[in-house]
Structure formats: C-alpha cells, structure tokens
Amino acid sequence: MNPDPYRGRFGADTNSYVNDVQDHIDYGTSGRVAGFIAETIQGVGGAVELAPGYLKSVYDIVHKAGGVCIADEVQTGFGRTGSHYWGFETQ
C-alpha cells in the first residue's frame, strides 16, 4: 500500500478537506444535518487512505451540526492496511 495519504484535490492537507465539509454544511444546508457516511478507506481504484485525522475532525463538525456519523466498509483492507488489522483503525 502506498504510504502517502489521500491524493485528491488537496493532497495530504487535512484541514482543506475538513473546511470543504464545513463549507457544505454552512452554505449547502440549513446548518443542521442528519448524518455523514464515509468509507474509512476508499476501496474503488485501490486502497486509498483518507488524509490523517480527517474523520475525527469531520465527525466533530457533523456532531456539532446535529448529525450522526456512520463508518461504512469498516473491514476494508482486512489485514492489508499495513499498520492496522481493520481499515477503520487508520483513523
């Protein structure tokens, strides 16, 4: 597995991804959300990890907006993530 964090629009810049979610809540909703669903490791196109600390920060934002957080595909990378047995343990 590539040791680099998620290589998306903002590279490894966790704060930019977190700010993007906050912007969606601030400008795309009433300020209240029902929930947030995320895969802990993106399995499409390989096993792509999220930026370090992303889920904890986003979960805090979602909780403050009244939502619940759901980790989907918690078994992604079962025994294949390198440092953790379960995929969700990387976050």
N, CA, C and O of each residue as an XYZ file, in Angstrom:
364
protein
N       0.842     -1.189      0.000
C       0.000      0.000      0.000
C       0.883      1.248      0.000
O       1.883      1.308      0.715
N       0.519      2.211     -0.780
C       1.255      3.461     -0.839
C       1.149      4.174      0.510
O       0.041      4.375      1.007
N       2.281      4.561      1.115
C       2.234      5.212      2.434
C       1.714      6.642      2.403
O       1.434      7.214      3.456
N       1.577      7.240      1.199
C       1.105      8.624      1.102
C      -0.377      8.708      1.449
O      -1.151      7.821      1.091
N      -0.770      9.764      2.139
C      -2.196      9.960      2.427
C      -2.988     10.204      1.144
O      -2.419     10.296      0.057
N      -4.261     10.303      1.283
C      -5.169     10.515      0.162
C      -4.648     11.578     -0.799
O      -4.300     12.685     -0.390
N      -4.602     11.230     -2.066
C      -4.047     12.112     -3.081
C      -5.142     12.753     -3.912
O      -5.106     12.660     -5.139
N      -6.077     13.376     -3.308
C      -7.175     14.012     -4.019
C      -6.887     15.469     -4.291
O      -5.736     15.870     -4.461
N      -7.931     16.244     -4.330
C      -7.836     17.656     -4.697
C      -6.853     18.435     -3.826
O      -6.134     19.300     -4.325
N      -6.819     18.130     -2.514
C      -5.967     18.878     -1.594
C      -4.736     18.096     -1.135
O      -4.043     18.535     -0.218
N      -4.453     16.955     -1.750
C      -3.293     16.159     -1.342
C      -3.436     15.694      0.093
O      -4.467     15.132      0.463
N      -2.423     15.917      0.901
C      -2.436     15.481      2.300
C      -2.912     16.573      3.255
O      -2.795     16.418      4.471
N      -3.442     17.662      2.730
C      -3.868     18.795      3.557
C      -5.223     18.510      4.203
O      -6.268     18.844      3.645
N      -5.195     17.900      5.367
C      -6.412     17.509      6.086
C      -7.338     18.699      6.298
O      -8.546     18.587      6.086
N      -6.793     19.825      6.710
C      -7.632     20.987      7.019
C      -8.440     21.462      5.817
O      -9.573     21.914      5.980
N      -7.885     21.369      4.624
C      -8.631     21.783      3.435
C      -9.829     20.878      3.201
O     -10.899     21.356      2.826
N      -9.663     19.571      3.418
C     -10.790     18.649      3.270
C     -11.850     18.914      4.330
O     -13.046     18.907      4.039
N     -11.407     19.147      5.554
C     -12.332     19.418      6.662
C     -13.074     20.723      6.400
O     -14.287     20.791      6.600
N     -12.377     21.745      5.963
C     -13.017     23.028      5.652
C     -14.037     22.884      4.533
O     -15.061     23.569      4.526
N     -13.757     21.995      3.588
C     -14.693     21.747      2.491
C     -16.015     21.191      3.032
O     -17.088     21.590      2.579
N     -15.938     20.284      3.986
C     -17.152     19.739      4.605
C     -17.886     20.827      5.379
O     -19.111     20.927      5.303
N     -17.143     21.641      6.123
C     -17.768     22.728      6.876
C     -18.470     23.694      5.933
O     -19.568     24.163      6.233
N     -17.853     23.994      4.806
C     -18.484     24.874      3.808
C     -19.789     24.277      3.286
O     -20.771     24.995      3.099
N     -19.799     22.972      3.052
C     -21.034     22.315      2.586
C     -22.144     22.459      3.627
O     -23.300     22.706      3.282
N     -21.789     22.303      4.887
C     -22.795     22.438      5.951
C     -23.249     23.896      6.056
O     -24.444     24.171      6.156
N     -22.299     24.823      6.034
C     -22.627     26.249      6.192
C     -23.429     26.814      5.028
O     -24.356     27.598      5.235
N     -23.083     26.427      3.819
C     -23.680     27.067      2.644
C     -24.612     26.173      1.826
O     -25.297     26.651      0.922
N     -24.638     24.877      2.142
C     -25.476     23.962      1.375
C     -26.595     23.333      2.174
O     -27.356     22.518      1.652
N     -26.699     23.711      3.449
C     -27.746     23.171      4.320
C     -28.283     24.295      5.197
O     -27.847     25.443      5.115
N     -29.225     23.932      6.023
C     -29.761     24.887      6.996
C     -28.812     25.073      8.176
O     -29.076     25.875      9.073
N     -27.716     24.334      8.171
C     -26.790     24.358      9.304
C     -26.952     23.127     10.179
O     -26.153     22.884     11.083
N     -27.982     22.364      9.906
C     -28.244     21.114     10.625
C     -28.194     19.983      9.606
O     -28.691     20.127      8.490
N     -27.595     18.860      9.989
C     -27.519     17.711      9.085
C     -28.003     16.461      9.810
O     -27.934     16.368     11.036
N     -28.489     15.511      9.033
C     -28.952     14.249      9.615
C     -27.783     13.323      9.892
O     -27.747     12.646     10.920
N     -26.825     13.293      8.969
C     -25.718     12.382      9.167
C     -24.649     12.516      8.107
O     -24.774     13.281      7.150
N     -23.598     11.751      8.307
C     -22.441     11.737      7.421
C     -21.980     10.295      7.298
O     -21.695      9.643      8.302
N     -21.905      9.798      6.074
C     -21.456      8.428      5.833
C     -20.143      8.485      5.066
O     -20.038      9.181      4.056
N     -19.151      7.758      5.543
C     -17.864      7.749      4.856
C     -17.234      6.365      4.927
O     -17.371      5.653      5.922
N     -16.552      6.004      3.868
C     -15.731      4.799      3.894
C     -14.403      5.179      4.524
O     -13.823      6.211      4.187
N     -13.921      4.351      5.434
C     -12.675      4.670      6.133
C     -11.458      4.552      5.229
O     -10.465      5.252      5.422
N     -11.534      3.676      4.252
C     -10.509      3.572      3.211
C     -11.265      3.425      1.902
O     -12.116      2.546      1.766
N     -10.959      4.277      0.949
C     -11.641      4.215     -0.335
C     -11.188      2.973     -1.093
O     -10.010      2.847     -1.427
N     -12.113      2.054     -1.366
C     -11.772      0.795     -1.996
C     -11.848      0.812     -3.508
O     -11.301     -0.082     -4.153
N     -12.506      1.797     -4.096
C     -12.606      1.870     -5.547
C     -11.295      2.445     -6.088
O     -10.840      3.496     -5.636
N     -10.711      1.773     -7.027
C      -9.458      2.268     -7.603
C      -8.255      2.009     -6.720
O      -7.243      2.700     -6.837
N      -8.347      1.031     -5.843
C      -7.252      0.717     -4.935
C      -7.620      1.049     -3.509
O      -8.722      1.534     -3.252
N      -6.744      0.803     -2.601
C      -6.984      1.108     -1.190
C      -6.384      2.468     -0.889
O      -5.199      2.574     -0.571
N      -7.202      3.511     -0.988
C      -6.735      4.887     -0.807
C      -7.134      5.365      0.577
O      -8.315      5.389      0.925
N      -6.134      5.747      1.364
C      -6.390      6.226      2.722
C      -6.836      7.687      2.710
O      -6.466      8.461      1.827
N      -7.630      8.041      3.702
C      -8.026      9.439      3.891
C      -6.862     10.210      4.501
O      -5.945      9.612      5.064
N      -6.896     11.520      4.393
C      -5.863     12.354      4.998
C      -5.855     12.116      6.507
O      -6.910     11.883      7.096
N      -4.682     12.172      7.143
C      -4.573     11.888      8.578
C      -5.492     12.777      9.424
O      -5.495     13.999      9.276
N      -6.263     12.154     10.302
C      -7.136     12.886     11.210
C      -8.418     13.412     10.600
O      -9.190     14.091     11.277
N      -8.660     13.113      9.331
C      -9.835     13.641      8.629
C     -11.141     13.265      9.317
O     -11.955     14.139      9.618
N     -11.350     11.974      9.571
C     -12.642     11.561     10.117
C     -12.903     12.137     11.497
O     -14.032     12.536     11.783
N     -11.906     12.194     12.357
C     -12.134     12.758     13.686
C     -12.593     14.208     13.580
O     -13.539     14.615     14.254
N     -11.931     14.978     12.741
C     -12.298     16.388     12.584
C     -13.685     16.548     11.976
O     -14.485     17.359     12.441
N     -13.966     15.768     10.930
C     -15.277     15.866     10.281
C     -16.376     15.365     11.220
O     -17.456     15.952     11.276
N     -16.111     14.302     11.945
C     -17.106     13.794     12.893
C     -17.454     14.862     13.929
O     -18.622     15.011     14.290
N     -16.459     15.605     14.410
C     -16.732     16.697     15.363
C     -17.650     17.747     14.738
O     -18.590     18.214     15.382
N     -17.381     18.117     13.491
C     -18.201     19.104     12.792
C     -19.633     18.599     12.618
O     -20.591     19.331     12.867
N     -19.768     17.356     12.193
C     -21.090     16.776     11.960
C     -21.874     16.671     13.258
O     -23.068     16.969     13.285
N     -21.220     16.252     14.332
C     -21.900     16.173     15.631
C     -22.401     17.556     16.074
O     -23.513     17.680     16.587
N     -21.584     18.582     15.876
C     -21.991     19.943     16.242
C     -23.186     20.417     15.420
O     -23.967     21.254     15.873
N     -23.325     19.872     14.196
C     -24.448     20.235     13.329
C     -25.652     19.321     13.570
O     -26.639     19.384     12.837
N     -25.569     18.475     14.594
C     -26.699     17.622     14.967
C     -26.762     16.278     14.286
O     -27.739     15.548     14.455
N     -25.743     15.930     13.517
C     -25.775     14.685     12.755
C     -25.102     13.522     13.440
O     -24.359     13.685     14.407
N     -25.380     12.343     12.916
C     -24.706     11.122     13.355
C     -23.670     10.759     12.293
O     -23.783     11.168     11.137
N     -22.671      9.994     12.693
C     -21.601      9.610     11.787
C     -21.597      8.101     11.613
O     -21.696      7.344     12.579
N     -21.482      7.684     10.367
C     -21.503      6.265     10.043
C     -20.239      5.931      9.263
O     -19.960      6.525      8.221
N     -19.477      4.967      9.787
C     -18.285      4.486      9.086
C     -18.686      3.270      8.282
O     -18.983      2.216      8.844
N     -18.694      3.412      6.969
C     -19.043      2.322      6.072
C     -17.770      1.561      5.710
O     -16.666      2.102      5.765
N     -17.949      0.308      5.342
C     -16.822     -0.509      4.908
C     -15.720     -0.552      5.955
O     -14.545     -0.400      5.619
N     -16.080     -0.756      7.217
C     -15.064     -0.765      8.270
C     -14.068     -1.903      8.119
O     -12.992     -1.867      8.716
N     -14.411     -2.909      7.329
C     -13.495     -4.031      7.136
C     -12.631     -3.886      5.890
O     -11.858     -4.787      5.564
N     -12.754     -2.768      5.195
C     -11.927     -2.558      4.012
C     -10.463     -2.718      4.390
O     -10.008     -2.180      5.400
N      -9.755     -3.440      3.596
C      -8.336     -3.636      3.864
C      -8.081     -4.667      4.938
O      -6.987     -4.713      5.500
N      -9.068     -5.497      5.239
C      -8.948     -6.523      6.278
C      -7.580     -7.198      6.212
O      -7.314     -7.996      5.314
N      -6.716     -6.868      7.172
C      -5.383     -7.451      7.237
C      -4.431     -6.957      6.166
O      -3.342     -7.509      6.013
N      -4.824     -5.906      5.402
C      -3.978     -5.448      4.301
C      -3.615     -3.971      4.396
O      -3.080     -3.414      3.437
N      -3.887     -3.330      5.512
C      -3.626     -1.890      5.591
C      -2.202     -1.571      6.015
O      -1.805     -0.407      5.994
N      -1.437     -2.563      6.394
C      -0.048     -2.323      6.774
C       0.129     -2.183      8.267
O       0.796     -3.009      8.890
N      -0.459     -1.145      8.861
C      -0.243     -0.900     10.282
C      -1.421     -1.311     11.156
O      -1.290     -1.346     12.380
N      -2.562     -1.622     10.562
C      -3.755     -1.955     11.333
C      -4.462     -3.160     10.730
O      -4.399     -3.395      9.524
N      -5.127     -3.909     11.576
C      -5.841     -5.094     11.124
C      -7.127     -4.717     10.397
O      -7.421     -5.261      9.333
N      -7.896     -3.787     10.967
C      -9.155     -3.315     10.375
C      -8.922     -1.960      9.727
O      -8.149     -1.148     10.234
N      -9.594     -1.716      8.600
C      -9.420     -0.473      7.885
C      -9.755      0.773      8.692
O      -9.078      1.792      8.566
N     -10.806      0.701      9.530
C     -11.227      1.893     10.269
C     -10.211      2.325     11.311
O     -10.244      3.473     11.753
N      -9.312      1.441     11.716
C      -8.317      1.776     12.745
C      -7.287      2.788     12.257
O      -6.566      3.364     13.071
N      -7.200      3.016     10.955
C      -6.246      4.005     10.457
C      -6.638      5.419     10.833
O      -5.792      6.314     10.840
N      -7.909      5.635     11.145
C      -8.391      6.964     11.514
C      -8.580      7.071     13.003
O      -8.982      8.123     13.500
